[in-house]
Coordinates of C-alpha atoms in Angstrom, one line a residue:
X4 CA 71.9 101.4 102.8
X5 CA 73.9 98.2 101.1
X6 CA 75.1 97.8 97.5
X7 CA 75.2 93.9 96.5
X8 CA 76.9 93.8 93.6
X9 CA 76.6 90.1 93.4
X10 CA 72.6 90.0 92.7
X11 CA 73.3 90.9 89.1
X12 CA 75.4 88.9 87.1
X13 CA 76.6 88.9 83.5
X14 CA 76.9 85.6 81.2
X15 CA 79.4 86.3 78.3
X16 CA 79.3 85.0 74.7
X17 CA 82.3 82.3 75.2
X18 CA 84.9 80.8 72.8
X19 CA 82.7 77.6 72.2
X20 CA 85.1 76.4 69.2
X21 CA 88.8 76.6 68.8
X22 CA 90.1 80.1 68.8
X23 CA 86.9 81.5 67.1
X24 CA 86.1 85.5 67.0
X25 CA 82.5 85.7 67.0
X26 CA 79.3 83.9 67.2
X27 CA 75.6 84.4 65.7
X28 CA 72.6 83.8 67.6
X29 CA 70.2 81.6 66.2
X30 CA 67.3 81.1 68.8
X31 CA 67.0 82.4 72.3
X32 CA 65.0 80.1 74.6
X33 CA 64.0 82.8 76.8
X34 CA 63.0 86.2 77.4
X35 CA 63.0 88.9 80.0
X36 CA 61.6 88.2 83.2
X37 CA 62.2 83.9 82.4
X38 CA 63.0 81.9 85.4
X39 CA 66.3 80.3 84.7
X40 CA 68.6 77.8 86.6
X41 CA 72.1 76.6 86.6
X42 CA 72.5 74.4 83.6
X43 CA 69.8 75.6 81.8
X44 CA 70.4 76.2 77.9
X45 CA 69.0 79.9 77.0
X46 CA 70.5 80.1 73.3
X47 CA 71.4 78.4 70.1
X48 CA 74.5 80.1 68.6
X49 CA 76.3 79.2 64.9
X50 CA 79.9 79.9 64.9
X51 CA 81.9 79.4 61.6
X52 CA 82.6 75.8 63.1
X53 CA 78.8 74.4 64.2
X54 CA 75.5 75.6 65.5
X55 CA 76.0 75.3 70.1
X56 CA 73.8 76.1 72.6
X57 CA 74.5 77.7 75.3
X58 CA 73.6 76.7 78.9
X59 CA 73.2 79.4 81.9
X60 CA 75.5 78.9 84.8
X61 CA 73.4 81.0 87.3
X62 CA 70.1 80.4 89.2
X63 CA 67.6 83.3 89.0
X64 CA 65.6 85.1 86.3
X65 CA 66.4 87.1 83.2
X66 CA 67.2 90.6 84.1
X67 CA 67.9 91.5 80.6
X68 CA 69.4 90.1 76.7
X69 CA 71.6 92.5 74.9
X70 CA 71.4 90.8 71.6
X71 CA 69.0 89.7 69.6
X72 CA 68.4 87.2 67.2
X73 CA 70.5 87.3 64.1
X74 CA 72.8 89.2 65.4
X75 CA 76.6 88.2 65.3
X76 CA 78.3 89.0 69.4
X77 CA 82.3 88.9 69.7
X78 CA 83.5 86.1 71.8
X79 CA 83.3 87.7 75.4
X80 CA 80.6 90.5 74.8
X81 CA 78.0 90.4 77.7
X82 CA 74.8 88.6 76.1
X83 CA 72.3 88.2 79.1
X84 CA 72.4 90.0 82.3
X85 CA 70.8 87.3 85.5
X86 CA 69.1 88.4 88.2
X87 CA 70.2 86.2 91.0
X88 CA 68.0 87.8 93.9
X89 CA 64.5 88.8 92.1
X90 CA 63.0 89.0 95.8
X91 CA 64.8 91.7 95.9
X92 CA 66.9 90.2 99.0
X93 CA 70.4 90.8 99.5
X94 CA 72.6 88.1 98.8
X95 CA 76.0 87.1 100.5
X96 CA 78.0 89.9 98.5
X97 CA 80.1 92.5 101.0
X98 CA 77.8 95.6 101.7
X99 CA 78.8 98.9 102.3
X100 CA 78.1 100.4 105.3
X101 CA 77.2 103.7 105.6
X102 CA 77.3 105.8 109.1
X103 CA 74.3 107.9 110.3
X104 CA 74.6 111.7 110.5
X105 CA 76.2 112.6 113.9
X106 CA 74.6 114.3 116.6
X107 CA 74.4 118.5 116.4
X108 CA 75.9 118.9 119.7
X109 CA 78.7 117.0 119.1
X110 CA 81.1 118.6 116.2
X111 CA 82.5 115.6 114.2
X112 CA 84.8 115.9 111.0
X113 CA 82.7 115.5 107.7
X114 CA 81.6 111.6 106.9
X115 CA 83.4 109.7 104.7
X116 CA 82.8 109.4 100.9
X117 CA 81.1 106.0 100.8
X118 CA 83.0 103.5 97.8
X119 CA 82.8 100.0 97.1
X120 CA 86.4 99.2 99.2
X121 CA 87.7 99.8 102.5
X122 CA 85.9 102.5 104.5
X123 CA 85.6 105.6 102.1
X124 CA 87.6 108.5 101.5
X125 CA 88.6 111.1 104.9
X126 CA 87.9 114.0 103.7
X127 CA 90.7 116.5 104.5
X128 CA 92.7 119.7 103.5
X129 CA 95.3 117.2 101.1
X130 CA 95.3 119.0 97.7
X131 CA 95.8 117.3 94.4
X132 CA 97.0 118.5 90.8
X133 CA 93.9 119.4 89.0
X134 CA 93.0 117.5 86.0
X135 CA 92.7 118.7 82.4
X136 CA 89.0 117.3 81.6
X137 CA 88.1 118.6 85.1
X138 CA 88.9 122.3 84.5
X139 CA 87.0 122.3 81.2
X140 CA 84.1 120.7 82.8
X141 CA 84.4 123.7 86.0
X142 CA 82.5 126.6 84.4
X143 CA 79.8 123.8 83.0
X144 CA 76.5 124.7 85.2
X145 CA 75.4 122.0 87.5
X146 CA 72.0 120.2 86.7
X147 CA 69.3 120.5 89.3
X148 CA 69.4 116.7 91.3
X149 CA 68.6 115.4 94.7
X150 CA 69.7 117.4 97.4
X151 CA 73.2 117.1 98.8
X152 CA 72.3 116.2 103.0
X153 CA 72.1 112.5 103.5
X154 CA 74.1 109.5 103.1
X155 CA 77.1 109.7 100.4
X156 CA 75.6 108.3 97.3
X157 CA 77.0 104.5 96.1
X158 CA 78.8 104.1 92.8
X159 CA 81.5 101.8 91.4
X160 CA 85.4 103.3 91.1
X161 CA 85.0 104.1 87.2
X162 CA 81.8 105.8 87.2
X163 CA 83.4 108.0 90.7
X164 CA 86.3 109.0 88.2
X165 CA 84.0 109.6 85.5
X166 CA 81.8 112.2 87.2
X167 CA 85.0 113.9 88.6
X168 CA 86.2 113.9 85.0
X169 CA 83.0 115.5 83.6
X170 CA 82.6 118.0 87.0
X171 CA 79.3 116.8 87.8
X172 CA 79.0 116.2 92.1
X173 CA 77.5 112.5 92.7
X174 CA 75.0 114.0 95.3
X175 CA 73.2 115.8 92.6
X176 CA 73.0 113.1 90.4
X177 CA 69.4 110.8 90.5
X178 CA 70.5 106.8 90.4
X179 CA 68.9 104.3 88.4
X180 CA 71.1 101.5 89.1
X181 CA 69.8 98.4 90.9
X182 CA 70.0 99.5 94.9
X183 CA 70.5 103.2 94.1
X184 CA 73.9 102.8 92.4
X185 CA 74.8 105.8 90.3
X186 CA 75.6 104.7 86.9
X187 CA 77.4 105.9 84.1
X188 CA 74.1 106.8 82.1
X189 CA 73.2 108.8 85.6
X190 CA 76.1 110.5 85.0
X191 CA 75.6 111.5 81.8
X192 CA 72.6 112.3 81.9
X193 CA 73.2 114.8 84.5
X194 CA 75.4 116.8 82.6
X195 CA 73.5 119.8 80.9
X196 CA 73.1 120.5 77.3
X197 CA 76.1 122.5 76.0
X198 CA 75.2 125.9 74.0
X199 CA 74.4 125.8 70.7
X200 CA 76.8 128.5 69.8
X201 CA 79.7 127.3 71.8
X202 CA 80.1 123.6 70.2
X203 CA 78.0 123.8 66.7
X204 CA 77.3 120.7 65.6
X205 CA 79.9 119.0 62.9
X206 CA 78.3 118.4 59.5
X207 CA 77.0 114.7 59.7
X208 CA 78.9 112.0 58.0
X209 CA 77.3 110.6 54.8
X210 CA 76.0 107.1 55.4
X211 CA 78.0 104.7 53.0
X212 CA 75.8 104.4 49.8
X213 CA 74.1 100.9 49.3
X214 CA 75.8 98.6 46.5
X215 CA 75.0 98.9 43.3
X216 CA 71.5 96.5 42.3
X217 CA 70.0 95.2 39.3
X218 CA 66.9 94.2 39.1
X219 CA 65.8 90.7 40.6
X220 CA 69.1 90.4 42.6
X221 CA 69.1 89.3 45.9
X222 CA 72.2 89.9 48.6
X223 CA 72.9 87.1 51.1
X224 CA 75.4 88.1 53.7
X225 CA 78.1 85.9 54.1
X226 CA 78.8 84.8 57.8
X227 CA 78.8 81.3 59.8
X228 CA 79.8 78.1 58.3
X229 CA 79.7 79.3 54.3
X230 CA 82.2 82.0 55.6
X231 CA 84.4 80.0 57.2
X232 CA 84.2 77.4 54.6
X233 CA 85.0 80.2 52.0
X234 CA 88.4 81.7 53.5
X235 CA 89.5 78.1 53.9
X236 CA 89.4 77.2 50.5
X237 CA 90.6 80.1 49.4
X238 CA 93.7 79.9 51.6
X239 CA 94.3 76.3 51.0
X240 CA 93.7 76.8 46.6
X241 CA 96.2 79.5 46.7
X242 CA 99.0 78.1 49.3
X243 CA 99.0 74.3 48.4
X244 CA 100.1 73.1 44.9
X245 CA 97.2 70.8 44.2
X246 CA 97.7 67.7 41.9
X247 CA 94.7 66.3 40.7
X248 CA 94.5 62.5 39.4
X249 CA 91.7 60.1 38.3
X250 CA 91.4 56.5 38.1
X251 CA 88.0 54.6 36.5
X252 CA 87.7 51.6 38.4
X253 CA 84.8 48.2 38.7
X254 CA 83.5 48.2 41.9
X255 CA 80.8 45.2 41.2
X256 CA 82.3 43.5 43.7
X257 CA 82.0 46.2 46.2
X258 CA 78.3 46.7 45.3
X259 CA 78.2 42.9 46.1
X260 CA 79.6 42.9 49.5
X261 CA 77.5 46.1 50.4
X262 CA 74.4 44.2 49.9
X263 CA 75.7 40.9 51.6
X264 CA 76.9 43.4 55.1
X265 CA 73.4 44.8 54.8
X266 CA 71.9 41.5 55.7
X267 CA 75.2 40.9 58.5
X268 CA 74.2 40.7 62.7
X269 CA 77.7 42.8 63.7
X270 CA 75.4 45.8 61.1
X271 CA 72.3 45.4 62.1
X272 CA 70.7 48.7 62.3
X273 CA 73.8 50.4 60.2
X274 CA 73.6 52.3 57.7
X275 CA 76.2 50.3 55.2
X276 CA 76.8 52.6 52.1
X277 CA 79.7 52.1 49.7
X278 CA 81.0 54.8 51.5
X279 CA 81.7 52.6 54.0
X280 CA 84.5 50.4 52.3
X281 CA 85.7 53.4 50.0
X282 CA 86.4 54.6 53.6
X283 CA 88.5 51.6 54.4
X284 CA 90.2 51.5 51.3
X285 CA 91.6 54.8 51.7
X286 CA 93.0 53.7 55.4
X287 CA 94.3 50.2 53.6
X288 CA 96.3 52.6 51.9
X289 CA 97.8 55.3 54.2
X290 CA 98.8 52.3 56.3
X291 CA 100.6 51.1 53.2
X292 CA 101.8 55.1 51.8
X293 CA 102.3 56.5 55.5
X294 CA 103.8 59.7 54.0
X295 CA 100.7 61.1 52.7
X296 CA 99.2 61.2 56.2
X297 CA 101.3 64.6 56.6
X298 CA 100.9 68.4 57.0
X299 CA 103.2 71.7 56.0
X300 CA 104.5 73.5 58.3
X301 CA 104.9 77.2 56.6
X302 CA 106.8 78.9 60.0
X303 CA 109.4 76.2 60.4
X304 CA 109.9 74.7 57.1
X305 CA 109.0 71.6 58.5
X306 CA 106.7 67.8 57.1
X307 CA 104.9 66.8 59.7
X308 CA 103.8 63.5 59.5
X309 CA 101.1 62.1 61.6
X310 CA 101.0 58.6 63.4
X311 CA 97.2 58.6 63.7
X312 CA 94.8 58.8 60.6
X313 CA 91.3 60.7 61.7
X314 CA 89.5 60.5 58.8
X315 CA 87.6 63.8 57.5
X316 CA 84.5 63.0 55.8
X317 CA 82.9 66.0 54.1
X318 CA 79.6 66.5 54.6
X319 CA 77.0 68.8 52.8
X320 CA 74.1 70.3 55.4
X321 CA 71.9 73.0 55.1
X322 CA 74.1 75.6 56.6
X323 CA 77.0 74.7 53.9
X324 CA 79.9 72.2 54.0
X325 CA 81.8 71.1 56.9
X326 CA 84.4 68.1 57.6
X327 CA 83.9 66.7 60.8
X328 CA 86.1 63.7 60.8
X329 CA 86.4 60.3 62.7
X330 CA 89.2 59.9 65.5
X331 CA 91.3 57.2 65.1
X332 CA 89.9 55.5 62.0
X333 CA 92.6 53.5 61.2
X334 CA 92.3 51.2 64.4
X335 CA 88.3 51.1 64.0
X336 CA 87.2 47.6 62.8
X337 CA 84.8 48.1 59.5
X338 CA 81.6 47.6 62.4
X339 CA 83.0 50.3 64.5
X340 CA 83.7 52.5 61.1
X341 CA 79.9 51.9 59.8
X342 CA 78.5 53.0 63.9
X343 CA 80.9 56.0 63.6
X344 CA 80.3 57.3 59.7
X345 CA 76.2 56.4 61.0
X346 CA 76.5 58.8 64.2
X347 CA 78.6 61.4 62.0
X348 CA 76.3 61.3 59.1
X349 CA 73.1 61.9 61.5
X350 CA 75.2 64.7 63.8
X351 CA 75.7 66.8 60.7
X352 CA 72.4 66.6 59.1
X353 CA 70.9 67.6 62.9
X354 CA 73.0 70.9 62.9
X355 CA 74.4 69.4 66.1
X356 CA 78.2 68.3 64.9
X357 CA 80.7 69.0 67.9
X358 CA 83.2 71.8 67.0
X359 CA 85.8 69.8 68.6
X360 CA 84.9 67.1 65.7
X361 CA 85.7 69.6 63.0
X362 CA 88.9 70.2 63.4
X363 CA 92.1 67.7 63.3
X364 CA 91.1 65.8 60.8
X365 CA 94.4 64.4 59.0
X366 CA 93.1 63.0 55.4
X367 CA 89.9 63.2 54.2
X368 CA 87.1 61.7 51.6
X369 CA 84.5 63.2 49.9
X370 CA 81.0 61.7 48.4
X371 CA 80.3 64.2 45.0
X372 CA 78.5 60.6 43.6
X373 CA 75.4 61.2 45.9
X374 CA 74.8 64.6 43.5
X375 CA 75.0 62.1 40.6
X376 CA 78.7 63.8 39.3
X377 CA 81.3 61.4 38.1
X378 CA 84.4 63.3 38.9
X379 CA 85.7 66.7 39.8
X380 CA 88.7 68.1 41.4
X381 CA 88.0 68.6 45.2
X382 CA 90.1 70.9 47.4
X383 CA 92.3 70.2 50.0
X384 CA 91.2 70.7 53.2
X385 CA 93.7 72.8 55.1
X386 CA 96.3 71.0 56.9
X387 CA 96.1 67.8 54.9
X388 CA 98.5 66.1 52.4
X389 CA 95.1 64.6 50.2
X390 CA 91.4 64.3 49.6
X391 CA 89.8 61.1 47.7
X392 CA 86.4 62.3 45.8
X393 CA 84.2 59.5 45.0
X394 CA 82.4 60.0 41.7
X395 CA 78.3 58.3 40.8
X396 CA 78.5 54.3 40.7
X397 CA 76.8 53.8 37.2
X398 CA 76.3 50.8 34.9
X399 CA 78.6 51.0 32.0
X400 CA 79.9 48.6 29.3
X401 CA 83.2 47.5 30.7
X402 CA 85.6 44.3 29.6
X403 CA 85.7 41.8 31.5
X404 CA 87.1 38.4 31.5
X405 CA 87.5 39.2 28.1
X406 CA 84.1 40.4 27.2
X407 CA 82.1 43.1 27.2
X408 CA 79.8 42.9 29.4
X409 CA 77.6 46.0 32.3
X410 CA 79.7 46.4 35.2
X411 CA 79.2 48.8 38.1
X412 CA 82.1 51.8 37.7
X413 CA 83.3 54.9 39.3
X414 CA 85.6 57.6 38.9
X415 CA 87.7 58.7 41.5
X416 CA 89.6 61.5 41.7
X417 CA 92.6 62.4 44.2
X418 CA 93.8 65.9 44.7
X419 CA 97.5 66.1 47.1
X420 CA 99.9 68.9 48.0
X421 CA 102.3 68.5 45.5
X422 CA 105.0 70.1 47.9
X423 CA 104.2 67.2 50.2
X424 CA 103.0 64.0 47.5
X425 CA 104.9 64.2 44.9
X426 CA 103.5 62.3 41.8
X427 CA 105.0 58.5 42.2
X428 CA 103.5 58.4 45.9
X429 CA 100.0 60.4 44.9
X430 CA 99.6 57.6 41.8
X431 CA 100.4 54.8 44.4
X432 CA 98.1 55.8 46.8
X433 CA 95.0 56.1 44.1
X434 CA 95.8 52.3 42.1
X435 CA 95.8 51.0 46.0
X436 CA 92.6 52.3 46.8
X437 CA 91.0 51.1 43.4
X438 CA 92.4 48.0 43.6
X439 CA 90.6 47.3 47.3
X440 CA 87.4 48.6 45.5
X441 CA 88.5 46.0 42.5
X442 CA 88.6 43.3 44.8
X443 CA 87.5 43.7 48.4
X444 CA 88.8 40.5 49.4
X445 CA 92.0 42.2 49.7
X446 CA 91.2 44.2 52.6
X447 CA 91.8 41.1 54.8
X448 CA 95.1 40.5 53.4
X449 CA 96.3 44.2 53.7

């Protein structure tokens, strides 16, 4: 008799973001009985960062899934068990040898208690301190099970210390267990029904009463990204003093350029938005106002302020808001900006954004003009000195040149940590980026 305890092996729900708790699963690509091989994605999970899947690192087939679909698994809960050996052969796992029955005429001491290390336990006269649970469990009849002459039965450490725990003798106990190994169900399960009148059974709790509905109301649970979203704004509304400004500025000539890098070789196949140079206005200007390109730290009392600028650009998609930002944006040229907002923009709307790429960022901008709002007073996003909010481009009767003549305007809207910007250096920071927007040109002076 061998146990392999290598044929069957366990793939854990891992930490696929930065320090996460949980994860729900979305989608399993396979079901009981499914070959699978190493590599192989099995599951789309959504963690409060981005929706992952999940790639097998075992050849064999599915032996079993403990969770289904929907449900939200702690980070290192067992999610799929893997059959590595479905021939049933044994693979190259130690086995446990077990020795034949000696011979009659020879008398031999009693065989060892076969266990999963070293040779077993000698049996001998060596007594031990009786345990509590075990002298409870001694008057507990035994339940009828296979008989007692043959080879010791196999079962790991815990579930050994568990019968002894409970009294019940492994040799009486009928396995289950892949091989014959008892398990701790077997064990269990051998254990007889106590008398009614000895335990009676405890009043049962009463389930917690459903919340209060009106009629036509709906209840949406709130997990994934719209929960992590949530607890982020409101721990960064109700730590950082926010300081909202706005500044109505022309951006004609902006509109201009937009349609002249359109029909530009170095964009072809770019998606060139005003985005785009609001983007790189808001870099023309931390490189000017460095200071805003900080962070608090609460613990030691502590600015930190950052030598690189990855840009957050917030991003609405169908599982709720996230910020996944672009590395290094202040030494991108504006081609190399337009390829990396283009990839970010399509990553997002896929469901497919990195969780890697949505967190770090160190200033961030935010598009409420696609909605067709002109202004609003957008939330930090935690860890950052400022957000820019860009407000609907509209034609509106503005002077110019000294007449009054349609001009394409916007609102924007800048919202800092007041213990970090204080009001001279938040002020700066807006007139600089409306003045790039003014006049564009500007951008190859700055």
């Amino acid at each position: 008799m061998t146990v392999n305890m290598q044929r069957f092996r366990e793939f854990s729900m891992p930490d696929v973001g930065e320090g996460l708790t949980e994860a729900e699963i979305l989608r399993w690509y396979v079901s009981s009985g499914d070959p699978v091989h190493d590599g192989m994605t099995v599951c789309e999970v959504e963690t409060a960062k981005a929706v992952v899947e999940l790639p097998i690192p075992y050849d064999g087939t599915v032996h079993a899934i403990h969770s289904g679909e929907g449900t939200t698994v702690d980070i290192g809960a067992v999610i799929i068990t893997v059959d590595t050996a479905p021939s049933g052969e044994a693979g190259p796992a130690p086995a446990v040898p077990v020795e034949p029955p000696a011979a009659e005429e020879a008398p031999q001491p009693e065989p060892r208690q076969a266990v999963l290390v070293g040779y077993g336990v000698a049996n001998g006269s060596t007594k031990r301190r009786p345990r509590k649970s075990a002298a409870v469990a001694a008057g507990r009849p035994r339940r009828p099970g296979p008989p007692a002459d043959g080879p010791a039965p196999a079962a790991k450490p815990p579930v050994r210390k568990l019968a002894r725990d409970l009294g019940v003798e492994l040799a009486r106990v009928t396995p289950t267990g892949p091989g014959g190994v008892i398990t701790r169900a077997d064990v269990h399960a051998a254990l007889p029904a106590a008398p009614a009148d000895v335990h009676p059974a405890l009043p049962a709790a009463p389930a917690p009463a459903p919340p209060d509905r009106q009629a036509g109301e709906r209840r949406i649970p709130v997990k994934g990204v719209r929960k992590a979203v949530a607890e982020a704004m409101v721990a960064s509304a109700f730590t950082a003093p926010h300081v909202t400004e706005f500044l109505t500025v022309d951006v004609t000539r902006t509109m201009k350029l937009v349609r002249r890098l359109r029909g530009d070789p170095d964009f072809a196949g770019l998606r060139v938005t005003p985005m785009l140079l609001v983007a790189k206005a808001l870099l023309s200007a931390v490189r000017r106002h460095p200071a805003v390109n900080a962070s608090w730290d609460e613990a030691r009392q502590e600015i930190v302020l950052k030598d690189d600028v990855h840009l957050g650009i917030a991003a609405a998609t169908p599982r709720g808001l996230i910020v996944p930002h672009i590395r290094d944006a202040h030494a991108r040229t504006l081609p190399e900006l337009a390829r990396c907002l283009h990839d970010l923009v399509d990553t997002a709307r896929a469901g497919k954004t990195a969780p890697a790429d949505l967190s770090g960022s160190t200033v961030t901008v935010t598009n409420i003009g696609v909605f067709g709002v002109d202004t609003g007073t957008p939330i930090l996003n935690p860890g950052e000195a400022a957000i820019l909010a860009v407000g609907a481009i509209r034609e509106r009767p503005w002077v110019h040149k000294g007449r009054i003549v349609p001009r394409q305007v916007t609102t924007l809207a800048i919202s800092f940590d007041h213990r970090l910007v204080d009001g001279e250096l938040g002020s700066r920071v807006l007139t600089e980026i409306a003045a790039v927007l003014e006049r564009p040109k500007r951008l190859i002076t700055r």
